[in-house]
Coordinates of C-alpha atoms in Angstrom, one line a residue:
M680 CA 66.8 134.7 43.7
Q681 CA 69.1 132.3 41.9
H682 CA 67.5 129.8 39.4
H683 CA 68.9 126.6 38.1
V684 CA 67.1 125.3 35.0
I685 CA 67.8 121.9 33.5
V686 CA 66.5 121.0 30.1
A687 CA 66.8 117.2 29.5
F688 CA 66.4 115.3 26.3
G689 CA 67.6 112.0 27.7
K690 CA 70.5 110.5 29.6
D691 CA 73.7 112.5 29.1
R692 CA 71.8 115.0 27.0
E693 CA 71.1 117.8 29.5
F694 CA 71.6 121.5 29.3
E695 CA 72.0 123.5 32.5
Y696 CA 71.5 127.2 33.1
K697 CA 72.2 129.1 36.3
L698 CA 70.6 132.5 36.3
S699 CA 69.9 135.4 38.6
S700 CA 66.3 136.7 38.8
G701 CA 64.5 136.9 35.6
G702 CA 62.4 139.6 34.0
A703 CA 58.7 140.4 33.9
A704 CA 56.2 137.6 33.9
D705 CA 54.2 139.2 31.1
E706 CA 57.2 139.5 28.8
A707 CA 58.1 135.8 29.5
R708 CA 54.6 134.7 28.6
Q709 CA 54.7 136.7 25.4
W710 CA 58.1 135.2 24.5
F711 CA 56.7 131.7 24.9
E712 CA 53.6 132.6 22.9
R713 CA 55.7 133.9 20.0
E714 CA 57.9 130.8 20.1
F715 CA 54.9 128.5 20.4
V716 CA 53.4 130.0 17.2
S717 CA 56.7 130.3 15.4
L718 CA 57.6 126.6 16.0
E719 CA 54.0 125.6 15.1
C720 CA 53.6 123.7 18.3
D721 CA 50.6 121.5 18.7
V722 CA 49.3 120.5 22.1
A723 CA 46.2 118.3 22.6
T724 CA 44.5 119.2 25.8
P725 CA 41.1 117.9 27.0
T726 CA 39.9 121.4 27.9
G727 CA 41.4 123.2 24.9
K728 CA 43.3 125.5 27.2
I729 CA 47.0 125.6 26.9
L730 CA 48.7 126.0 30.3
A731 CA 52.1 127.7 30.8
V732 CA 53.8 124.3 31.5
D733 CA 52.4 123.0 28.2
R734 CA 53.9 126.0 26.3
I735 CA 57.3 125.5 28.0
L736 CA 57.4 121.7 27.3
S737 CA 56.1 122.1 23.7
V738 CA 58.6 124.9 22.8
A739 CA 61.4 122.8 24.2
K740 CA 60.2 119.7 22.3
Y741 CA 59.6 121.5 19.0
A742 CA 62.8 123.5 19.2
G743 CA 64.7 120.3 19.7
E744 CA 68.0 119.4 21.3
A745 CA 70.1 120.9 18.4
R746 CA 68.7 124.4 19.1
F747 CA 69.7 124.2 22.8
R748 CA 73.2 123.0 21.7
E749 CA 73.8 125.4 18.8
Q750 CA 71.9 128.6 19.8
Q751 CA 73.1 129.6 23.2
T752 CA 71.4 133.0 23.3
W753 CA 68.0 131.4 22.5
A754 CA 68.5 128.6 25.0
E755 CA 69.4 131.1 27.7
Q756 CA 66.2 133.1 26.9
F757 CA 64.2 129.9 27.2
A758 CA 65.8 129.2 30.6
R759 CA 65.3 132.7 31.9
N760 CA 61.7 132.9 30.7
T761 CA 61.0 129.5 32.2
A762 CA 62.4 130.6 35.6
T763 CA 60.4 133.8 35.4
I764 CA 57.1 132.1 34.7
L765 CA 57.5 129.2 37.2
G766 CA 59.3 131.1 39.9
R767 CA 61.2 128.2 41.4
E768 CA 64.9 127.9 42.3
L769 CA 65.3 124.5 40.6
I770 CA 63.4 123.5 37.5
R771 CA 63.9 120.4 35.4
V772 CA 62.2 120.4 32.0
D773 CA 62.2 116.7 31.0
V774 CA 61.4 116.8 27.3
G775 CA 61.5 113.1 26.8
N776 CA 59.0 112.4 29.5
Y777 CA 57.0 115.6 28.8
S778 CA 57.2 116.7 32.4
I779 CA 58.4 119.5 34.6
G780 CA 59.9 118.9 38.1
Y781 CA 60.9 121.2 40.9

């Protein structure tokens, strides 16, 4: 399966990644867990449980636009792991609106 992941920080500030099938879902979840802790992400949820989409959005937000622009390898890992976890052909991570669309 081909995946198209778009990470948007606002108008004309988008990063696009076209990837073939990703890796293992467990490895992708572990990568997001490490990045979430490393970036000291903070997510307030009413249940106290952090969902996969919360981790994806928080990691993108706390990593910031500069990391996507300047660290291509990291950005591609983000996109590949996002595609692996969500399993959709088209994924739009809208950091500014804190939402994920398919």
